[in-house]
Structure formats: C-alpha cells, structure tokens
XYZ file of C-alpha atoms in Angstrom:
657
model
C 122.587 103.130 125.837
C 119.834 105.583 126.737
C 117.530 104.457 123.946
C 117.942 100.752 124.705
C 117.326 101.571 128.369
C 113.764 102.690 127.669
C 112.958 100.624 124.569
C 113.503 97.239 126.215
C 111.033 97.818 129.088
C 108.576 99.525 126.704
C 108.551 96.460 124.446
C 108.341 94.015 127.370
C 105.486 96.049 128.857
C 103.648 95.965 125.527
C 104.022 92.197 125.323
C 102.761 91.692 128.878
C 100.032 94.347 129.034
C 99.072 95.219 125.465
C 99.857 98.934 125.966
C 101.791 101.014 123.468
C 104.480 103.580 124.290
C 104.980 106.889 122.491
C 108.636 107.910 122.106
C 109.169 111.574 121.251
C 112.496 113.000 120.072
C 113.665 116.457 119.058
C 115.914 115.562 116.127
C 115.488 113.576 112.938
C 118.868 111.946 113.612
C 117.600 110.266 116.780
C 114.345 109.212 115.086
C 116.343 107.542 112.330
C 118.581 105.845 114.906
C 115.577 104.451 116.791
C 113.685 103.215 113.732
C 116.631 102.237 111.564
C 118.988 100.731 114.142
C 117.842 100.289 117.752
C 114.355 98.834 117.252
C 115.438 96.411 114.472
C 118.303 95.330 116.756
C 115.818 94.576 119.551
C 113.477 92.820 117.132
C 116.300 90.356 116.462
C 117.466 90.177 120.088
C 114.082 89.504 121.704
C 113.586 86.308 119.750
C 110.025 85.042 119.894
C 108.533 88.352 121.062
C 107.041 90.326 118.154
C 108.470 93.857 117.983
C 106.084 96.197 116.203
C 107.091 99.808 115.754
C 106.240 102.775 113.558
C 107.532 106.241 112.761
C 104.706 108.767 112.591
C 105.014 112.282 111.181
C 102.694 115.271 110.944
C 100.217 115.646 108.079
C 102.287 118.036 105.989
C 105.215 115.621 105.855
C 103.233 113.399 103.468
C 102.106 113.985 99.900
C 98.329 113.965 99.329
C 97.510 111.936 96.229
C 94.219 113.763 95.690
C 95.841 117.205 95.831
C 98.698 115.969 93.649
C 96.211 114.779 91.023
C 94.387 118.125 91.110
C 97.632 120.093 90.881
C 98.765 118.030 87.912
C 95.456 118.614 86.135
C 95.685 122.387 86.591
C 99.271 122.650 85.311
C 100.457 126.079 84.235
C 96.995 127.594 84.655
C 97.585 127.533 88.413
C 101.375 127.640 88.792
C 104.398 129.317 87.375
C 106.416 127.172 84.995
C 109.074 126.119 87.533
C 106.482 124.976 90.062
C 104.537 123.110 87.374
C 107.714 121.200 86.474
C 108.221 120.327 90.148
C 104.658 119.042 90.363
C 105.356 116.753 87.397
C 108.444 115.427 89.196
C 106.465 114.836 92.374
C 103.851 112.870 90.431
C 106.549 110.568 89.068
C 108.024 110.130 92.561
C 104.613 109.445 94.136
C 104.076 106.550 91.731
C 107.120 104.692 93.078
C 107.543 105.789 96.712
C 106.379 103.464 99.477
C 106.674 106.082 102.204
C 105.227 109.188 100.549
C 106.994 111.570 102.934
C 109.439 114.418 102.432
C 112.251 112.287 103.854
C 111.909 109.898 100.897
C 112.524 112.620 98.310
C 116.058 112.778 96.872
C 116.027 116.580 97.261
C 113.550 118.839 99.067
C 110.910 120.532 96.891
C 110.280 124.261 96.954
C 107.834 125.534 99.558
C 105.514 126.714 96.764
C 105.309 123.254 95.186
C 104.906 121.350 98.456
C 102.171 123.758 99.608
C 100.065 122.558 96.681
C 100.406 118.809 97.309
C 101.052 118.321 101.036
C 98.461 116.451 103.070
C 96.292 118.790 105.150
C 93.884 117.637 107.841
C 91.200 120.169 106.907
C 91.339 119.295 103.187
C 91.166 115.548 103.646
C 88.090 113.691 102.428
C 88.973 110.607 104.509
C 86.939 107.575 103.421
C 85.296 109.556 100.606
C 88.651 110.205 98.920
C 89.197 108.016 95.821
C 92.834 107.537 96.893
C 92.075 106.506 100.475
C 93.373 102.931 100.082
C 96.753 104.223 98.859
C 96.871 107.256 101.189
C 100.311 107.573 102.785
C 98.982 109.413 105.855
C 96.459 106.741 106.747
C 98.840 103.926 105.898
C 101.267 105.395 108.460
C 98.455 105.779 110.984
C 97.339 102.181 110.472
C 100.896 101.003 111.127
C 101.014 103.202 114.229
C 97.706 101.817 115.536
C 99.207 98.313 115.492
C 102.610 99.279 116.921
C 104.014 98.681 120.398
C 106.318 101.698 120.074
C 105.453 104.788 118.036
C 108.285 107.227 117.351
C 107.308 110.885 116.853
C 108.952 114.273 117.272
C 108.237 116.894 119.920
C 106.327 119.103 117.480
C 103.875 116.348 116.530
C 103.457 115.398 120.185
C 102.633 118.999 121.068
C 100.348 119.374 118.045
C 98.325 116.474 119.402
C 98.274 118.153 122.832
C 96.950 121.337 121.196
C 94.189 119.420 119.369
C 93.171 117.548 122.505
C 93.138 120.786 124.517
C 90.907 122.449 121.928
C 88.511 119.485 121.811
C 88.848 118.552 125.503
C 89.031 114.969 124.296
C 91.798 112.872 125.845
C 90.576 109.376 124.991
C 90.100 109.176 121.215
C 92.774 109.126 118.524
C 93.985 112.535 117.338
C 96.722 111.808 114.750
C 98.296 109.686 117.500
C 96.276 106.788 118.837
C 95.332 107.087 122.506
C 98.283 106.347 124.823
C 99.149 106.231 128.524
C 102.920 105.610 128.393
C 105.276 108.309 127.145
C 109.040 108.657 126.718
C 110.469 112.093 125.930
C 114.046 111.759 124.725
C 116.173 114.870 124.211
C 113.957 116.232 126.969
C 115.945 119.416 127.450
C 114.290 120.673 124.244
C 110.696 120.126 125.322
C 110.100 123.610 126.741
C 111.428 125.377 123.647
C 109.453 123.052 121.350
C 106.304 123.760 123.359
C 106.870 127.506 123.168
C 107.395 127.324 119.395
C 104.312 125.176 118.819
C 101.912 126.821 121.241
C 102.907 130.295 120.089
C 102.453 131.878 116.670
C 104.665 133.633 114.129
C 103.258 135.587 111.193
C 105.375 136.911 108.326
C 104.761 139.131 105.348
C 105.940 136.308 103.098
C 103.427 133.916 104.674
C 100.578 136.346 104.009
C 101.711 136.968 100.428
C 102.047 133.240 99.743
C 98.502 132.501 100.916
C 97.013 135.389 98.960
C 99.073 134.348 95.935
C 97.540 130.886 96.043
C 94.110 132.480 95.774
C 94.917 135.054 93.118
C 98.318 135.266 91.487
C 99.565 138.428 89.886
C 99.662 137.800 86.148
C 97.976 134.406 86.539
C 94.901 132.606 87.706
C 95.432 131.174 91.153
C 92.759 129.043 92.808
C 90.012 131.639 92.387
C 90.767 132.009 88.690
C 90.618 128.248 88.147
C 87.389 128.069 90.179
C 85.910 130.842 88.025
C 86.866 128.944 84.865
C 85.266 125.773 86.216
C 82.062 127.596 87.156
C 82.018 129.389 83.792
C 81.683 126.095 81.923
C 78.238 125.554 83.474
C 75.059 127.522 82.809
C 72.939 126.523 85.813
C 71.693 129.244 88.142
C 73.811 128.194 91.136
C 77.068 128.134 89.163
C 76.307 131.516 87.584
C 75.549 133.086 90.964
C 78.703 131.541 92.434
C 80.794 132.865 89.544
C 79.436 136.360 90.219
C 80.373 136.001 93.889
C 83.926 134.922 93.022
C 84.544 137.791 90.592
C 82.631 140.578 92.368
C 83.553 139.826 95.972
C 86.291 137.258 96.515
C 88.861 138.503 93.979
C 88.507 142.162 95.095
C 88.870 141.048 98.730
C 92.161 139.328 97.885
C 93.430 142.528 96.241
C 92.356 144.593 99.245
C 93.913 142.141 101.735
C 97.172 142.251 99.800
C 97.183 146.055 99.901
C 96.261 146.316 103.597
C 98.698 143.556 104.561
C 101.483 145.357 102.707
C 100.697 148.537 104.633
C 100.660 146.704 107.976
C 104.007 145.016 107.440
C 105.513 148.171 105.921
C 104.651 150.101 109.083
C 106.016 147.311 111.290
C 109.223 147.242 109.233
C 109.648 151.002 109.721
C 109.103 150.553 113.463
C 111.807 147.882 113.700
C 114.224 150.003 111.659
C 113.551 152.951 113.949
C 114.475 150.784 116.966
C 117.996 150.307 115.579
C 118.109 146.511 115.894
C 116.695 143.449 114.146
C 114.336 142.580 117.027
C 111.842 144.785 118.847
C 110.004 143.465 121.878
C 106.403 144.614 122.240
C 105.292 145.430 125.778
C 101.964 146.663 127.155
C 103.061 150.201 126.238
C 102.799 149.287 122.542
C 99.008 149.661 122.779
C 99.516 153.444 123.015
C 102.264 153.750 120.397
C 101.717 156.566 117.834
C 102.048 154.038 114.990
C 98.439 152.974 115.583
C 97.221 156.482 114.773
C 99.673 156.674 111.864
C 97.773 154.004 109.926
C 98.387 150.680 111.644
C 94.976 150.658 113.336
C 93.005 151.240 110.131
C 95.117 148.913 107.960
C 95.127 146.049 110.451
C 91.368 146.350 110.996
C 90.771 146.398 107.233
C 93.014 143.356 106.711
C 90.966 141.328 109.193
C 87.744 142.590 107.592
C 88.838 141.422 104.131
C 89.750 137.984 105.483
C 86.264 137.731 107.015
C 84.724 138.799 103.671
C 86.641 135.999 101.952
C 85.391 133.481 104.492
C 81.757 134.592 104.328
C 81.719 134.851 100.531
C 83.222 131.414 100.123
C 80.633 129.914 102.470
C 77.907 131.344 100.227
C 79.556 129.763 97.176
C 79.771 126.407 98.943
C 76.150 126.530 100.115
C 74.916 127.380 96.607
C 76.900 124.617 94.958
C 75.673 122.047 97.467
C 72.118 122.649 96.216
C 73.119 121.161 92.838
C 75.005 117.807 93.025
C 76.387 118.194 89.486
C 77.836 121.607 90.256
C 79.265 120.288 93.518
C 81.044 117.423 91.770
C 82.613 119.836 89.287
C 83.856 122.434 91.747
C 83.982 120.779 95.197
C 87.734 119.949 95.219
C 88.619 123.521 94.294
C 86.226 124.939 96.869
C 87.893 122.763 99.524
C 91.295 124.092 98.471
C 90.106 127.696 98.689
C 88.488 127.027 102.073
C 91.776 125.605 103.319
C 93.654 128.735 102.267
C 91.043 131.021 103.814
C 91.207 129.087 107.096
C 94.943 129.623 107.126
C 94.401 133.313 106.454
C 92.064 133.426 109.449
C 94.686 131.696 111.560
C 97.276 134.179 110.315
C 94.998 137.071 111.267
C 94.503 135.572 114.735
C 98.254 135.183 115.164
C 98.884 138.748 114.062
C 96.237 139.904 116.529
C 97.934 138.031 119.393
C 101.216 139.737 118.569
C 99.864 143.249 118.034
C 96.652 143.410 120.103
C 96.485 140.500 122.562
C 93.249 139.967 124.503
C 93.391 141.579 127.931
C 92.095 138.485 129.723
C 94.214 135.924 127.893
C 97.384 134.116 128.972
C 100.443 136.287 129.443
C 102.324 136.503 126.140
C 105.828 137.436 125.083
C 105.518 139.456 121.850
C 108.056 140.807 119.427
C 108.756 141.983 115.874
C 111.775 140.690 113.996
C 113.463 141.504 110.677
C 114.814 138.256 109.241
C 117.387 137.748 106.533
C 118.875 140.118 104.037
C 115.488 140.886 102.538
C 114.140 141.944 105.965
C 111.196 139.594 106.169
C 109.211 141.083 109.039
C 107.797 138.540 111.491
C 105.359 139.207 114.336
C 105.572 136.596 117.100
C 103.641 135.800 120.278
C 104.512 132.981 122.692
C 102.967 132.118 126.069
C 105.318 133.222 128.831
C 104.589 130.289 131.117
C 104.500 126.931 129.346
C 104.762 124.919 132.558
C 101.014 124.766 133.433
C 100.144 123.554 129.921
C 102.774 120.827 130.004
C 101.758 119.788 133.511
C 97.999 119.681 132.971
C 97.713 118.661 129.324
C 100.707 116.370 128.847
C 102.181 114.865 132.000
C 98.987 114.646 134.077
C 97.205 112.868 131.207
C 99.482 109.809 131.138
C 100.186 107.066 133.671
C 103.928 106.976 133.018
C 106.250 109.604 131.561
C 110.015 109.293 131.230
C 112.039 112.398 130.390
C 115.621 111.634 129.459
C 118.674 113.320 127.952
C 122.397 113.534 128.489
C 121.824 117.090 129.755
C 118.854 117.364 132.089
C 120.644 118.257 135.328
C 122.568 121.422 136.148
C 124.873 121.390 139.178
C 123.837 117.705 139.539
C 120.265 118.743 140.359
C 117.036 118.619 138.367
C 115.307 121.575 140.031
C 115.743 123.905 137.042
C 114.150 121.580 134.488
C 111.509 120.306 136.924
C 110.252 123.885 137.357
C 110.440 124.743 133.638
C 108.354 121.654 132.736
C 105.754 122.228 135.440
C 106.611 119.079 137.399
C 106.277 120.742 140.795
C 102.839 119.536 141.892
C 102.408 116.343 143.959
C 100.500 114.510 141.203
C 103.370 114.902 138.734
C 106.378 115.110 141.050
C 109.127 113.124 139.313
C 111.581 110.543 140.502
C 115.071 111.533 139.329
C 118.369 109.779 138.780
C 121.759 110.533 137.262
C 123.721 107.651 135.779
C 127.483 107.766 135.164
C 128.905 107.739 131.666
C 130.603 104.521 130.491
C 133.531 106.564 129.171
C 136.825 107.083 131.006
C 136.960 110.864 130.606
C 140.029 111.261 132.814
C 141.979 109.135 130.354
C 140.199 109.994 127.109
C 139.792 113.780 127.337
C 141.603 116.935 128.355
C 139.695 120.106 129.276
C 141.714 123.302 128.907
C 140.682 126.777 130.086
C 143.314 129.366 129.079
C 143.468 132.054 131.751
C 145.119 134.785 129.683
C 142.559 135.268 126.902
C 140.513 138.499 126.822
C 137.000 138.023 128.264
C 134.425 138.132 125.439
C 132.175 140.523 127.351
C 135.017 143.052 127.801
C 136.678 143.046 124.373
C 134.818 140.975 121.800
C 137.229 141.683 118.916
C 140.333 140.793 120.920
C 138.641 137.672 122.249
C 137.721 136.495 118.750
C 141.281 137.087 117.529
C 142.695 135.125 120.474
C 140.190 132.290 119.930
C 141.239 131.955 116.291
C 144.846 131.807 117.492
C 143.975 128.959 119.853
C 142.094 127.206 117.037
C 145.139 127.375 114.768
C 147.446 126.096 117.528
C 145.092 123.218 118.341
C 144.797 122.333 114.651
C 148.582 122.261 114.461
C 148.860 119.972 117.502
C 146.081 117.604 116.397
C 146.644 117.942 112.636
C 143.070 119.079 112.123
C 140.020 117.066 113.067
C 138.428 119.929 115.006
C 135.059 121.498 115.699
C 135.025 125.185 116.621
C 131.709 126.116 118.247
C 130.534 129.723 118.358
C 127.327 131.283 119.647
C 126.508 133.505 116.645
C 126.688 133.318 112.849
C 128.519 136.645 112.847
C 131.371 135.129 114.880
C 131.391 132.045 112.642
C 131.865 134.225 109.557
C 134.557 136.333 111.235
C 136.457 133.266 112.480
C 136.273 131.614 109.049
C 137.611 134.761 107.378
C 140.470 134.945 109.886
C 141.346 131.276 109.343
C 141.390 131.746 105.585
C 143.674 134.749 105.934
C 146.335 132.696 107.752
C 149.525 131.798 105.934
C 148.934 128.077 106.557
C 145.242 128.222 105.650
C 145.549 125.394 103.120
C 146.811 122.830 105.643
C 143.360 121.809 106.836
C 140.111 121.824 104.861
C 137.889 124.549 106.352
C 134.153 123.807 106.544
C 131.886 126.706 107.492
C 128.340 126.541 108.827
C 126.059 128.356 106.396
C 128.178 127.673 103.318
C 126.559 124.267 102.821
C 123.938 122.061 104.463
C 124.711 120.489 107.827
C 124.614 116.904 106.561
C 126.914 117.775 103.656
C 129.401 119.495 105.973
C 129.401 116.529 108.361
C 129.933 114.045 105.537
C 132.873 116.049 104.210
C 134.266 116.363 107.734
C 134.146 112.601 108.313
C 135.621 111.828 104.900
C 138.498 114.299 105.285
C 139.748 113.210 108.698
C 141.750 116.470 108.927
C 139.121 119.162 108.509
C 138.282 122.115 110.729
C 134.547 122.779 110.998
C 133.401 126.188 112.246
C 129.776 126.181 113.360
C 127.083 127.540 115.608
C 123.772 126.404 117.186
C 122.952 123.212 115.239
C 126.469 121.817 115.735
C 126.376 122.114 119.525
C 124.205 118.998 119.784
C 122.625 116.173 117.809
C 125.887 115.665 115.895
C 127.594 112.280 116.131
C 131.155 111.951 114.784
C 132.795 109.033 116.599
C 136.355 108.003 115.819
C 139.527 109.788 114.804
C 137.870 112.319 112.463
C 136.904 114.487 115.479
C 139.696 114.768 118.031
C 139.502 118.351 119.244
C 136.920 120.916 120.225
C 137.173 124.681 120.628
C 134.298 126.332 122.500
C 134.607 130.056 121.884
C 132.669 131.283 124.904
C 130.165 130.308 127.542
C 126.817 129.841 125.762
C 124.692 132.316 127.696
C 121.386 133.307 126.172
C 121.251 136.825 124.756
C 119.697 138.841 127.600
C 117.839 141.190 125.225
C 116.212 138.350 123.268
C 112.469 138.750 123.955
C 111.745 135.377 125.546
C 114.888 135.502 127.657
C 114.172 139.065 128.810
C 110.559 138.191 129.673
C 111.554 135.106 131.654
C 114.198 137.122 133.500
C 111.635 139.790 134.377
C 109.163 137.171 135.622
C 111.807 135.615 137.862
C 112.735 139.038 139.234
C 109.037 139.765 139.923
C 108.922 136.605 142.038
C 111.950 137.782 144.005
C 114.427 135.454 142.305
C 117.802 136.084 140.700
C 117.347 135.758 136.929
C 121.038 135.292 136.182
C 121.552 132.610 138.814
C 118.195 130.883 138.370
C 117.806 131.061 134.581
C 120.871 132.183 132.640
C 123.446 130.002 134.402
C 121.435 126.744 134.295
C 120.684 127.259 130.594
C 124.359 127.903 129.880
C 125.343 124.812 131.893
C 123.085 122.525 129.848
C 124.257 124.043 126.571
C 127.923 123.827 127.557
C 127.539 120.162 128.433
C 125.907 119.530 125.060
C 128.835 121.170 123.298
C 131.392 119.137 125.261
C 129.429 115.994 124.401
C 130.328 116.282 120.707
C 133.871 115.052 121.400
C 133.795 111.696 123.205
C 131.290 109.447 121.437
C 132.782 105.993 122.066
C 135.048 104.153 124.469
C 138.044 104.604 122.174
C 137.655 108.315 121.306
C 140.289 110.723 122.598
C 140.501 114.493 122.346
C 140.994 117.951 123.795
C 138.362 120.557 124.624
C 139.528 124.164 124.883
C 137.067 126.573 126.478
C 138.271 130.012 125.382
C 136.363 131.956 128.021
C 138.317 132.903 131.163
C 135.069 133.742 132.974
C 134.773 129.993 133.612
C 137.545 130.382 136.221
C 137.398 134.085 137.149
C 133.676 134.391 137.935
C 131.886 132.828 140.878
C 129.410 131.070 138.564
C 132.243 129.463 136.601
C 132.777 126.730 139.161
C 129.149 125.602 138.842
C 129.401 125.566 135.032
C 132.600 123.508 134.998
C 131.148 121.122 137.596
C 128.454 120.060 135.134
C 131.060 118.865 132.606
C 132.387 115.282 132.464
C 135.433 114.572 134.688
C 138.107 115.108 132.050
C 141.584 116.031 133.257
C 141.645 119.804 133.644
C 144.386 122.220 132.650
C 143.760 125.775 133.840
C 146.749 127.902 132.907
C 148.053 130.398 130.388
C 147.629 129.213 126.809
C 151.397 129.049 126.278
C 151.798 126.517 129.117
C 148.526 124.715 128.398
C 149.552 124.283 124.775
C 152.509 122.152 125.913
C 150.120 119.799 127.703
C 147.907 119.660 124.630
C 150.836 118.738 122.377
C 151.924 115.974 124.754
C 148.352 114.615 124.870
C 148.233 114.210 121.090
C 151.765 112.794 120.883
C 150.664 109.865 123.045
C 148.287 108.909 120.210
C 150.979 108.908 117.539
C-alpha cells in the first residue's frame, strides 16, 4: 500500500510535467518488490500512459568488460589459482548476462575476484573504452535517463550527495541524472545510512588487500605485470619507467606493508588492553603513550610510503605519455595501479580521521574495533551530527521530498526523526501524517507481556532461561511457526543451544541466524510451516512471511541501543551537553521504532493471525514502558503472569484449529 501510494502520483506527475522521481530504499527486498512487482502492475493498470522505470546501482555492482578482459589476459601471473578460475567463470557469465550486476550471478564471487573486475569510476575510459557500447554501467544509466521513476538504495543516493558536495555541482548528472522529486522509503534508516556512507572505516585486511594487488607475496601483482610489460620494450621511456617501478614503487609497497602491520599491531594491543572488542577514541587519545611507543613514527611512515607510490606512479605515467607506443602497451595497467594507489590514499585519509582528526574539522565519533575471530582491527570515524548535511545537501536541494516508513513516529509524534534528519528549519519543515493500518489487530493479534520473568538488566542468565521457556511453550501452543528475536548474536547462540538441549527438541525444525544465509533460512522456514527461527538484527525488519508459516513471535527484550557503543555514547553526551535527557530523548525513541519493526514481522496480510510475546517486564514496570507499548499496533493485550497468559495464548490458537 505504501509503495503504490507514492508510485501512482509520481508516474502521473511524470506524464503531466515530464519530471522524474527518484525512489530510494534501504533493502534489496523492497527494490525487487518495486521493480519486479509494483511498477509492472502499474504499467498494466495505467493503460495508455507509458510507465518507464529503472533500477540503478552503484559502479561496483557491475562487471567492467575492459577490466575483465585484462584480468583474463593476465591469468595466473596476476592471481592465485582459485581467483584465476573465478575470473574464467566470470568471463563466461559476462558473455550471456543482460544485466551484468552482482545480483545476476548464481552465487557471489570472492572479494578478491570481484575487486579485479568490478566497474570503478576512476578507472573508466568512458567513450574511449572499446567496450563502451556493451558497457553494463552505461546501459543502466541510459535506461535511468529515460525513466520516470528511478529506484536506488540509500547508499547510492548518499554517494551522489557526497559527489555533488565535493564538486558543488547540483545540476548535472552524477551517476544519477539531475532530479527535483525524491521519495525515501524505509526512511527510518536514512540517518544510519548517511553516517555509514559519510564516515570512514579502515581495516588491516583492507590495507593488505590493496598492497597485495600491487605486489603479491610469492607472485607478481600489478607492479610485477607492469614491469614485465615495460621490459619487453627497449625505448628510453619504458626503460626509465621500469627502473622507477623496481627501484621505488616495489620497495614502497614493502615498506607500507611493514609500517601498516606495525600500526595495526599497536592498535590491536591497545584494544586488547581495554578489555573489550570496541574502544572509543576521545580527544585524550592525542596524548596517549602509544604514540611515543611507535604509533607516531609508523603511521607517519605509512602515509609517506603511500605518497611515494603516488608520486612515483605519476612519473611513470608522464614518461609513458611521451611515447604513444609505450602508452598503448602499458596504459591499462597504469590505470589499474593508479586506481589502487588512489584507494590507498583514501585509506590513509580515513585512518588519519580516526587517529588524528583535523582540529578545525567537523566533530567526529571515532573508535577502534576488533572484528571476528581473527580480530580484524578496524579504525572508524563518523560525523557526529549528520542532520546539517542531510538538510543542506539533500532535502534543501529538491522541490519535493517524501519520507515514508511503517515506523517513523514514536509516541505518535515525528519530532524525534524530524530532528535527526535536520528537518527543523522553516525551508524544510515537513508536513506529517499517520495513516491507520488496514489490518484488524484487535482480532488478528494478541500481545502478551509476562509480568513474572526476570528483568534482563538485573539477571541476564535467568532472563534468557525464562525466555527459552516461553519460546518452548509458545511453540507447543502454536505447533511451531515462530520467530524468536534477540538483540545480540551471543543470545541467539545461547538460546539455540538451550532449545537443542530440550527433550522435545526434534518436534520443530530449528533455524539459527548465522548458521546459514538469511534467504536460505527464510526459504526453509516458509517451506517447513512448523519451524522455529532464532535471529537477531536482520530479522527484525525487511522480512516478509505472510500466511500460516509465521504465527507467533517472541521478542526477548526491549531493543535498546548499547549505551557504550561509540555512536550511541557520543549522541547521548551531545544531548546531555544541550541540557536534554539522553535516555528519554534518544534511547527510548530508538527502542520504540525498533520494537514496532519487530512486531511488524507477524501480521503481513488481512488473514494473518498470531501472538507476540514480549519477554521484558520493564515494558510494564518502568515509566517509559507505557510509551513503548503505545507505539505498537492495537492488538489485544494480556499483561499477567506467564502461567495465566499461557492459557489465553492456547485459547487463541485453538480458535484457528
């Protein structure tokens, strides 16, 4: 209903005024729904009116035919055997695909293989490329230029904003054609998407991968192949360029690898010393002893080596351009190396923002994080206040913007989101409206809050044990068909282990987030009709399972943000500095929106029926609980001990039998 509500006027406006509309979503699922279902439906329904639409993705979603040809020609001289085999498979796929994007591949390629063949804006020869007529990127952009509705995701939308901000050019095409009408669906994600895109994250693995593309241990890499190419020529410019590659560029790669290893090793030790996986960096970090212990010298040397690579490569390029024959032989490889070096420069800039931000820059939230079992250290920096950027460089640049979602309002007001998106100035002050759901929640759903479960903040182990008990009882009453939503992977694993340890564990197929891909788990859940799926973040929203397969929902606890998480802590501090109450003004509204998203998994059609059990007594014992429950749909409520509530639950399901 939401999507048809904005697509119909967008298409009618295009027909009457010749103006396109950009529709931005957060999830692939919604993009596929719009392009594969809703827009074709309207194309048939609107009769004589032409309905032209396109799905547009970022550069790296498409294969580059020129890079694919080069990668295939290099073969094992540039890649390890497994990657070379993948490249061969991608060449066969590229010959038959009409879309040329990752989504059209039967299975995703490795990051190493896709890095070698993905389309990149700064490597593209445009009209000079011999494959331009077949180019998948420009074919998609041509379709978009002719479309009335262009469907993108939030990250592409914000990438375009970043490019336009850098160029201060708001009229010309920049991946997206110029537009004045914008719809942001799944709008509750826009702030987080903006923070992720406008910030930076640098990892040890990212640095190693880039350096490995230039010079691979035990192999050639791009510099080795370039040296071979230059070595086949005996002209002065090629000989001088070969000397530059071997005497300056290759040693700089070795030095950057060594200095980068030292930098990330020191950062890893610092995180381990903190006792947790995440360490927030405050202004006091500038005086930390780790700088004198080697971080200062190693970080400075790393940046110096990246600059040496850039300057040396520019000399090679300038020399080769003096001889057209030499340029033709080596130009594609030089472009590849330049692309890698530019990414190394960007990586160095990102690392600098995290470790040594400029004193006069925007206020940043910075942290170090150890990810995964192999402790991949990441250094992150994100602007604290996204609102001014969104206000000035997104909303103020269009004539019409619609922000929509099932969960934009908290406590039936939009003030929280309006402030977070920067829509507080007169020139962008929004009109707001809340529309009722078409579903009869009082008849279709039961919301249960057991009052006798241990609060999760007082006794986490006892609360988890009690929640698993409720999950088993609900599975028994409904005969499976349940989602159990948790707020951490640790709790998901613990709950799954407890379910498997039960005597009746075999009664219902147990599907566990992390043990298979999300789409696979959802397919198995739908096909079973009796399964119990235990999941976290990505199952709280964007998941559509209408019908009898999903008939019960257990929400383990109120989905508050972790107060020590760097962005959350920084936002809370900023609110406190302004004299506000961070818990009331930030934590509770976020939890309300998230809770409503979780509840929304259950009733997806007018015939769905089911029970939601919120296993967190704080929803009725704390003063903020009333506001959280008020945001939920008007299902019939049962607030009682679990023993008495369970009777009501059993009777609810018996009416369906």
